[in-house]
PDB file of C-alpha atoms and ligand atoms in Angstrom:
ATOM      1  CA  UNK A1095       0.000   0.000   0.000  1.00 66.00           C
ATOM      2  CA  UNK A1096       1.387   3.430  -0.884  1.00 71.00           C
ATOM      3  CA  UNK A1097       1.628   6.366   1.516  1.00 73.00           C
ATOM      4  CA  UNK A1098      -1.636   7.903   0.348  1.00 70.00           C
ATOM      5  CA  UNK A1099      -3.323   4.536   0.804  1.00 68.00           C
ATOM      6  CA  UNK A1100      -1.960   4.249   4.368  1.00 70.00           C
ATOM      7  CA  UNK A1101      -3.158   7.734   5.299  1.00 71.00           C
ATOM      8  CA  UNK A1102      -6.574   7.034   3.794  1.00 65.00           C
ATOM      9  CA  UNK A1103      -6.744   3.755   5.698  1.00 69.00           C
ATOM     10  CA  UNK A1104      -6.031   5.588   8.974  1.00 71.00           C
ATOM     11  CA  UNK A1105      -8.601   8.287   8.326  1.00 70.00           C
ATOM     12  CA  UNK A1106     -11.297   6.069   6.898  1.00 75.00           C
ATOM     13  CA  UNK A1107     -10.604   2.362   7.479  1.00 83.00           C
ATOM     14  CA  UNK A1108     -11.788   0.044   4.734  1.00 86.00           C
ATOM     15  CA  UNK A1109     -15.180  -1.438   5.477  1.00 90.00           C
ATOM     16  CA  UNK A1110     -17.363  -3.725   3.432  1.00 94.00           C
ATOM     17  CA  UNK A1111     -19.775  -1.653   1.360  1.00 93.00           C
ATOM     18  CA  UNK A1112     -22.459  -4.278   1.884  1.00 91.00           C
ATOM     19  CA  UNK A1113     -22.299  -4.998   5.625  1.00 92.00           C
ATOM     20  CA  UNK A1114     -19.689  -2.679   7.240  1.00 91.00           C
ATOM     21  CA  UNK A1115     -17.366  -5.566   8.144  1.00 92.00           C
ATOM     22  CA  UNK A1116     -13.873  -4.037   8.474  1.00 92.00           C
ATOM     23  CA  UNK A1117     -10.968  -5.016   6.203  1.00 89.00           C
ATOM     24  CA  UNK A1118     -12.376  -5.324   2.695  1.00 91.00           C
ATOM     25  CA  UNK A1119     -14.243  -3.015   0.342  1.00 92.00           C
ATOM     26  CA  UNK A1120     -16.619  -5.891  -0.426  1.00 94.00           C
ATOM     27  CA  UNK A1121     -16.503  -9.019   1.726  1.00 95.00           C
ATOM     28  CA  UNK A1122     -16.923 -12.478   0.263  1.00 95.00           C
ATOM     29  CA  UNK A1123     -20.319 -12.999   1.922  1.00 95.00           C
ATOM     30  CA  UNK A1124     -21.661  -9.822   0.320  1.00 94.00           C
ATOM     31  CA  UNK A1125     -20.061 -10.748  -2.994  1.00 94.00           C
ATOM     32  CA  UNK A1126     -21.907 -14.072  -2.827  1.00 94.00           C
ATOM     33  CA  UNK A1127     -25.135 -12.262  -1.934  1.00 94.00           C
ATOM     34  CA  UNK A1128     -24.998  -9.844  -4.888  1.00 94.00           C
ATOM     35  CA  UNK A1129     -28.311  -9.798  -6.785  1.00 93.00           C
ATOM     36  CA  UNK A1130     -26.643 -10.775 -10.064  1.00 94.00           C
ATOM     37  CA  UNK A1131     -28.629 -10.624 -13.275  1.00 93.00           C
ATOM     38  CA  UNK A1132     -27.974 -13.710 -15.364  1.00 90.00           C
ATOM     39  CA  UNK A1133     -27.559 -12.903 -19.048  1.00 85.00           C
ATOM     40  CA  UNK A1134     -30.143 -15.579 -19.874  1.00 88.00           C
ATOM     41  CA  UNK A1135     -32.625 -13.941 -17.498  1.00 89.00           C
ATOM     42  CA  UNK A1136     -32.683 -10.471 -19.030  1.00 93.00           C
ATOM     43  CA  UNK A1137     -33.616  -8.607 -22.196  1.00 93.00           C
ATOM     44  CA  UNK A1138     -30.499  -8.969 -24.371  1.00 92.00           C
ATOM     45  CA  UNK A1139     -31.030  -5.476 -25.690  1.00 95.00           C
ATOM     46  CA  UNK A1140     -31.510  -3.359 -22.542  1.00 94.00           C
ATOM     47  CA  UNK A1141     -30.773  -5.709 -19.651  1.00 92.00           C
ATOM     48  CA  UNK A1142     -34.242  -5.521 -18.066  1.00 90.00           C
ATOM     49  CA  UNK A1143     -34.407  -8.662 -15.902  1.00 88.00           C
ATOM     50  CA  UNK A1144     -37.687 -10.111 -17.132  1.00 84.00           C
ATOM     51  CA  UNK A1145     -36.430 -13.154 -18.975  1.00 83.00           C
ATOM     52  CA  UNK A1146     -34.279 -13.764 -22.029  1.00 82.00           C
ATOM     53  CA  UNK A1147     -36.442 -12.092 -24.626  1.00 89.00           C
ATOM     54  CA  UNK A1148     -36.541  -8.641 -26.122  1.00 92.00           C
ATOM     55  CA  UNK A1149     -38.725  -6.603 -23.749  1.00 92.00           C
ATOM     56  CA  UNK A1150     -41.766  -4.556 -24.739  1.00 91.00           C
ATOM     57  CA  UNK A1151     -39.921  -1.261 -24.534  1.00 90.00           C
ATOM     58  CA  UNK A1152     -37.188  -2.450 -26.887  1.00 93.00           C
ATOM     59  CA  UNK A1153     -39.840  -3.799 -29.284  1.00 91.00           C
ATOM     60  CA  UNK A1154     -41.725  -0.524 -29.242  1.00 91.00           C
ATOM     61  CA  UNK A1155     -38.762   1.725 -29.836  1.00 89.00           C
ATOM     62  CA  UNK A1156     -35.577   0.041 -30.894  1.00 93.00           C
ATOM     63  CA  UNK A1157     -32.625   1.419 -28.919  1.00 96.00           C
ATOM     64  CA  UNK A1158     -29.469   2.693 -30.601  1.00 97.00           C
ATOM     65  CA  UNK A1159     -27.254   0.229 -28.707  1.00 97.00           C
ATOM     66  CA  UNK A1160     -27.200  -3.455 -29.657  1.00 97.00           C
ATOM     67  CA  UNK A1161     -26.872  -5.203 -26.280  1.00 97.00           C
ATOM     68  CA  UNK A1162     -26.638  -4.573 -22.546  1.00 96.00           C
ATOM     69  CA  UNK A1163     -24.999  -6.355 -19.636  1.00 96.00           C
ATOM     70  CA  UNK A1164     -25.689  -5.221 -16.072  1.00 96.00           C
ATOM     71  CA  UNK A1165     -23.959  -6.749 -13.067  1.00 97.00           C
ATOM     72  CA  UNK A1166     -27.083  -6.928 -10.945  1.00 96.00           C
ATOM     73  CA  UNK A1167     -30.329  -5.408  -9.806  1.00 95.00           C
ATOM     74  CA  UNK A1168     -30.285  -2.174  -7.856  1.00 95.00           C
ATOM     75  CA  UNK A1169     -31.260  -3.835  -4.567  1.00 94.00           C
ATOM     76  CA  UNK A1170     -29.113  -4.583  -1.480  1.00 93.00           C
ATOM     77  CA  UNK A1171     -26.257  -5.226  -1.136  1.00 93.00           C
ATOM     78  CA  UNK A1172     -25.465  -3.883  -4.632  1.00 96.00           C
ATOM     79  CA  UNK A1173     -27.673  -0.822  -4.127  1.00 95.00           C
ATOM     80  CA  UNK A1174     -25.771  -0.011  -0.929  1.00 95.00           C
ATOM     81  CA  UNK A1175     -22.439  -0.341  -2.748  1.00 95.00           C
ATOM     82  CA  UNK A1176     -23.611   1.998  -5.509  1.00 95.00           C
ATOM     83  CA  UNK A1177     -24.969   4.532  -2.998  1.00 94.00           C
ATOM     84  CA  UNK A1178     -21.779   4.502  -0.925  1.00 93.00           C
ATOM     85  CA  UNK A1179     -19.747   4.913  -4.059  1.00 94.00           C
ATOM     86  CA  UNK A1180     -21.782   7.652  -5.699  1.00 91.00           C
ATOM     87  CA  UNK A1181     -23.160   9.582  -2.788  1.00 88.00           C
ATOM     88  CA  UNK A1182     -20.686   9.032   0.039  1.00 88.00           C
ATOM     89  CA  UNK A1183     -17.628   9.293  -2.177  1.00 86.00           C
ATOM     90  CA  UNK A1184     -16.158   5.884  -1.320  1.00 89.00           C
ATOM     91  CA  UNK A1185     -13.811   5.897  -4.307  1.00 91.00           C
ATOM     92  CA  UNK A1186     -12.196   2.608  -3.343  1.00 91.00           C
ATOM     93  CA  UNK A1187     -15.338   0.976  -4.713  1.00 94.00           C
ATOM     94  CA  UNK A1188     -14.621   2.185  -8.244  1.00 95.00           C
ATOM     95  CA  UNK A1189     -12.227  -0.650  -9.144  1.00 95.00           C
ATOM     96  CA  UNK A1190     -14.403  -3.176  -7.265  1.00 96.00           C
ATOM     97  CA  UNK A1191     -17.544  -2.268  -9.192  1.00 97.00           C
ATOM     98  CA  UNK A1192     -15.563  -2.038 -12.433  1.00 98.00           C
ATOM     99  CA  UNK A1193     -14.133  -5.493 -11.752  1.00 97.00           C
ATOM    100  CA  UNK A1194     -17.624  -6.905 -11.234  1.00 97.00           C
ATOM    101  CA  UNK A1195     -18.748  -5.369 -14.524  1.00 98.00           C
ATOM    102  CA  UNK A1196     -15.721  -6.758 -16.380  1.00 98.00           C
ATOM    103  CA  UNK A1197     -16.596 -10.193 -14.976  1.00 97.00           C
ATOM    104  CA  UNK A1198     -20.259  -9.896 -15.941  1.00 96.00           C
ATOM    105  CA  UNK A1199     -19.318  -8.823 -19.472  1.00 97.00           C
ATOM    106  CA  UNK A1200     -16.382 -11.247 -19.756  1.00 97.00           C
ATOM    107  CA  UNK A1201     -17.667 -12.780 -23.010  1.00 96.00           C
ATOM    108  CA  UNK A1202     -17.212  -9.332 -24.596  1.00 97.00           C
ATOM    109  CA  UNK A1203     -13.497  -9.245 -23.785  1.00 96.00           C
ATOM    110  CA  UNK A1204     -11.667  -8.742 -27.092  1.00 96.00           C
ATOM    111  CA  UNK A1205     -14.706  -7.146 -28.713  1.00 98.00           C
ATOM    112  CA  UNK A1206     -14.521  -3.392 -27.982  1.00 98.00           C
ATOM    113  CA  UNK A1207     -12.021  -1.033 -29.578  1.00 98.00           C
ATOM    114  CA  UNK A1208     -12.529   1.363 -26.683  1.00 98.00           C
ATOM    115  CA  UNK A1209     -14.509   1.822 -23.480  1.00 98.00           C
ATOM    116  CA  UNK A1210     -16.463   5.076 -23.342  1.00 98.00           C
ATOM    117  CA  UNK A1211     -17.885   6.282 -20.012  1.00 97.00           C
ATOM    118  CA  UNK A1212     -21.205   8.123 -19.880  1.00 95.00           C
ATOM    119  CA  UNK A1213     -19.959  11.517 -18.688  1.00 93.00           C
ATOM    120  CA  UNK A1214     -21.188  13.108 -15.486  1.00 87.00           C
ATOM    121  CA  UNK A1215     -23.068  16.382 -15.734  1.00 82.00           C
ATOM    122  CA  UNK A1216     -21.251  19.424 -14.399  1.00 81.00           C
ATOM    123  CA  UNK A1217     -23.693  19.565 -11.480  1.00 82.00           C
ATOM    124  CA  UNK A1218     -23.060  15.985 -10.371  1.00 83.00           C
ATOM    125  CA  UNK A1219     -19.302  16.352 -10.825  1.00 86.00           C
ATOM    126  CA  UNK A1220     -19.437  19.361  -8.571  1.00 87.00           C
ATOM    127  CA  UNK A1221     -21.548  17.538  -5.995  1.00 88.00           C
ATOM    128  CA  UNK A1222     -19.384  14.400  -5.906  1.00 88.00           C
ATOM    129  CA  UNK A1223     -15.977  15.821  -6.653  1.00 89.00           C
ATOM    130  CA  UNK A1224     -15.139  12.900  -8.955  1.00 90.00           C
ATOM    131  CA  UNK A1225     -16.417  11.252 -12.091  1.00 92.00           C
ATOM    132  CA  UNK A1226     -17.657   7.971 -10.637  1.00 93.00           C
ATOM    133  CA  UNK A1227     -18.509   6.327 -13.970  1.00 96.00           C
ATOM    134  CA  UNK A1228     -15.072   7.077 -15.377  1.00 96.00           C
ATOM    135  CA  UNK A1229     -13.380   5.075 -12.599  1.00 96.00           C
ATOM    136  CA  UNK A1230     -15.636   2.083 -13.304  1.00 98.00           C
ATOM    137  CA  UNK A1231     -14.962   2.388 -17.043  1.00 98.00           C
ATOM    138  CA  UNK A1232     -11.211   2.581 -16.391  1.00 98.00           C
ATOM    139  CA  UNK A1233     -11.295  -0.749 -14.563  1.00 98.00           C
ATOM    140  CA  UNK A1234     -13.293  -2.427 -17.338  1.00 98.00           C
ATOM    141  CA  UNK A1235     -10.881  -1.030 -19.943  1.00 98.00           C
ATOM    142  CA  UNK A1236      -7.916  -2.298 -17.927  1.00 98.00           C
ATOM    143  CA  UNK A1237      -9.454  -5.765 -17.680  1.00 98.00           C
ATOM    144  CA  UNK A1238     -10.178  -5.847 -21.429  1.00 98.00           C
ATOM    145  CA  UNK A1239      -6.785  -4.367 -22.394  1.00 98.00           C
ATOM    146  CA  UNK A1240      -8.194  -1.362 -24.268  1.00 98.00           C
ATOM    147  CA  UNK A1241      -8.239   2.333 -23.507  1.00 97.00           C
ATOM    148  CA  UNK A1242     -10.864   4.594 -22.043  1.00 98.00           C
ATOM    149  CA  UNK A1243     -12.017   7.111 -24.599  1.00 98.00           C
ATOM    150  CA  UNK A1244     -13.675  10.160 -23.097  1.00 96.00           C
ATOM    151  CA  UNK A1245     -15.541  10.788 -26.297  1.00 97.00           C
ATOM    152  CA  UNK A1246     -18.761  12.243 -24.966  1.00 96.00           C
ATOM    153  CA  UNK A1247     -19.711  15.607 -23.605  1.00 92.00           C
ATOM    154  CA  UNK A1248     -22.958  16.342 -21.865  1.00 85.00           C
ATOM    155  CA  UNK A1249     -24.802  19.594 -22.053  1.00 73.00           C
ATOM    156  CA  UNK A1250     -27.526  21.162 -20.051  1.00 59.00           C
ATOM    157  CA  UNK A1251     -29.278  18.112 -18.566  1.00 53.00           C
ATOM    158  CA  UNK A1252     -31.224  18.849 -15.444  1.00 51.00           C
ATOM    159  CA  UNK A1253     -30.527  16.683 -12.442  1.00 54.00           C
ATOM    160  CA  UNK A1254     -31.952  13.240 -13.275  1.00 55.00           C
ATOM    161  CA  UNK A1255     -32.745  12.487  -9.669  1.00 57.00           C
ATOM    162  CA  UNK A1256     -35.475  15.066  -9.340  1.00 52.00           C
ATOM    163  CA  UNK A1257     -37.265  13.868 -12.462  1.00 54.00           C
ATOM    164  CA  UNK A1258     -39.911  11.227 -13.020  1.00 57.00           C
ATOM    165  CA  UNK A1259     -39.553   8.389 -15.526  1.00 58.00           C
ATOM    166  CA  UNK A1260     -41.181  10.101 -18.501  1.00 52.00           C
ATOM    167  CA  UNK A1261     -39.446  13.371 -17.745  1.00 53.00           C
ATOM    168  CA  UNK A1262     -36.144  11.548 -17.552  1.00 57.00           C
ATOM    169  CA  UNK A1263     -36.613  10.108 -20.982  1.00 54.00           C
ATOM    170  CA  UNK A1264     -37.353  13.558 -22.367  1.00 54.00           C
ATOM    171  CA  UNK A1265     -34.637  15.239 -20.380  1.00 53.00           C
ATOM    172  CA  UNK A1266     -31.775  13.225 -21.769  1.00 53.00           C
ATOM    173  CA  UNK A1267     -32.821  13.451 -25.404  1.00 49.00           C
ATOM    174  CA  UNK A1268     -29.975  14.901 -27.456  1.00 50.00           C
ATOM    175  CA  UNK A1269     -27.881  16.113 -24.573  1.00 82.00           C
ATOM    176  CA  UNK A1270     -24.848  14.030 -25.508  1.00 90.00           C
ATOM    177  CA  UNK A1271     -22.402  14.990 -28.191  1.00 91.00           C
ATOM    178  CA  UNK A1272     -19.067  13.621 -29.299  1.00 95.00           C
ATOM    179  CA  UNK A1273     -16.320  16.043 -28.336  1.00 93.00           C
ATOM    180  CA  UNK A1274     -14.715  17.934 -31.198  1.00 92.00           C
ATOM    181  CA  UNK A1275     -11.674  16.238 -32.686  1.00 93.00           C
ATOM    182  CA  UNK A1276     -12.395  12.797 -31.210  1.00 96.00           C
ATOM    183  CA  UNK A1277     -12.146   9.920 -33.679  1.00 96.00           C
ATOM    184  CA  UNK A1278     -14.683   7.306 -32.663  1.00 97.00           C
ATOM    185  CA  UNK A1279     -13.620   3.706 -33.417  1.00 98.00           C
ATOM    186  CA  UNK A1280     -15.930   1.001 -34.720  1.00 98.00           C
ATOM    187  CA  UNK A1281     -16.847  -1.026 -31.631  1.00 98.00           C
ATOM    188  CA  UNK A1282     -17.674   0.834 -28.453  1.00 98.00           C
ATOM    189  CA  UNK A1283     -18.445  -0.480 -24.994  1.00 98.00           C
ATOM    190  CA  UNK A1284     -20.403   2.306 -23.343  1.00 98.00           C
ATOM    191  CA  UNK A1285     -20.242   2.180 -19.532  1.00 98.00           C
ATOM    192  CA  UNK A1286     -22.759   3.681 -17.120  1.00 97.00           C
ATOM    193  CA  UNK A1287     -23.319   3.230 -13.397  1.00 95.00           C
ATOM    194  CA  UNK A1288     -27.047   2.527 -13.257  1.00 95.00           C
ATOM    195  CA  UNK A1289     -29.392   1.932 -16.176  1.00 93.00           C
ATOM    196  CA  UNK A1290     -32.980   2.845 -15.354  1.00 89.00           C
ATOM    197  CA  UNK A1291     -34.987   3.707 -18.456  1.00 85.00           C
ATOM    198  CA  UNK A1292     -32.115   3.162 -20.897  1.00 89.00           C
ATOM    199  CA  UNK A1293     -32.862   6.668 -22.225  1.00 90.00           C
ATOM    200  CA  UNK A1294     -29.455   7.977 -21.177  1.00 91.00           C
ATOM    201  CA  UNK A1295     -27.449   5.163 -22.753  1.00 95.00           C
ATOM    202  CA  UNK A1296     -29.707   5.288 -25.811  1.00 94.00           C
ATOM    203  CA  UNK A1297     -28.972   8.962 -26.314  1.00 92.00           C
ATOM    204  CA  UNK A1298     -25.234   8.499 -25.717  1.00 95.00           C
ATOM    205  CA  UNK A1299     -25.157   5.534 -28.120  1.00 97.00           C
ATOM    206  CA  UNK A1300     -26.925   7.593 -30.777  1.00 95.00           C
ATOM    207  CA  UNK A1301     -24.247  10.279 -30.526  1.00 95.00           C
ATOM    208  CA  UNK A1302     -21.467   7.671 -30.870  1.00 97.00           C
ATOM    209  CA  UNK A1303     -23.120   6.014 -33.881  1.00 97.00           C
ATOM    210  CA  UNK A1304     -23.647   9.388 -35.539  1.00 96.00           C
ATOM    211  CA  UNK A1305     -19.937  10.107 -35.042  1.00 96.00           C
ATOM    212  CA  UNK A1306     -18.832   6.935 -36.813  1.00 96.00           C
ATOM    213  CA  UNK A1307     -19.169   3.977 -34.434  1.00 98.00           C
ATOM    214  CA  UNK A1308     -20.577   0.832 -36.087  1.00 98.00           C
ATOM    215  CA  UNK A1309     -21.878  -0.808 -32.918  1.00 98.00           C
ATOM    216  CA  UNK A1310     -22.356   0.262 -29.323  1.00 98.00           C
ATOM    217  CA  UNK A1311     -22.927  -2.173 -26.469  1.00 98.00           C
ATOM    218  CA  UNK A1312     -23.746  -1.081 -22.940  1.00 98.00           C
ATOM    219  CA  UNK A1313     -22.271  -2.263 -19.666  1.00 98.00           C
ATOM    220  CA  UNK A1314     -23.668  -1.033 -16.345  1.00 98.00           C
ATOM    221  CA  UNK A1315     -23.128  -1.800 -12.703  1.00 97.00           C
ATOM    222  CA  UNK A1316     -26.795  -1.985 -11.827  1.00 97.00           C
ATOM    223  CA  UNK A1317     -30.220  -2.162 -13.441  1.00 95.00           C
ATOM    224  CA  UNK A1318     -33.095  -0.324 -11.855  1.00 91.00           C
ATOM    225  CA  UNK A1319     -36.640  -0.190 -13.170  1.00 77.00           C
TER     226      UNK A1319
HETATM  227 ZN1   ZN B1998     -20.027  -7.583   3.532  1.00 71.73          ZN
HETATM  228 ZN1   ZN B1999     -35.296  -4.363 -23.454  1.00 71.73          ZN
END
């Protein structure tokens, strides 16, 4: 452990994000208790855990991305991990959650040319002080041996958390753009923290496809609905 790690450990000792047990960021009991979503038990397009068939929403309006893998459902202990990570700033969970996502999406290893994180809005960056999705994406990219490409910029979205489902879908429409001068490769693994309506990742995927990507797949830590 480096000096910074030692100081951090003294100030805020590592505790399990699921059950507060000291010593590990996620203990083995909580790892075993994670509400994993089996690939065969979810919509292959958007990851909604209702069985291995394309869900009604994906039938009704075909999303821009081709497939989704989510580690698990946004219920305890995964929901607690995500909340501690996002809202309490427990950055040590970034690599843990990224590692779980890389495991869940392991069959995609070798597929993407780059991993693109869904960027945080300026407001949430300010609130959290770090880009939580970028850290998760960095771990997935490391596991897959490709680079993180910060291709997307986000403009003007209101805070998602104060909006209802329909409003959310409207709110994210067209707020993502590919940053000027970025060359977007063919196969993109788009990473987000939590997928709820898929509107955010749909919009981000659309921007990447418009900028030259041939296929975008989505990887997320948790699926809420
Ligand atoms: Zn635990
Ligand atoms: Zn679906």
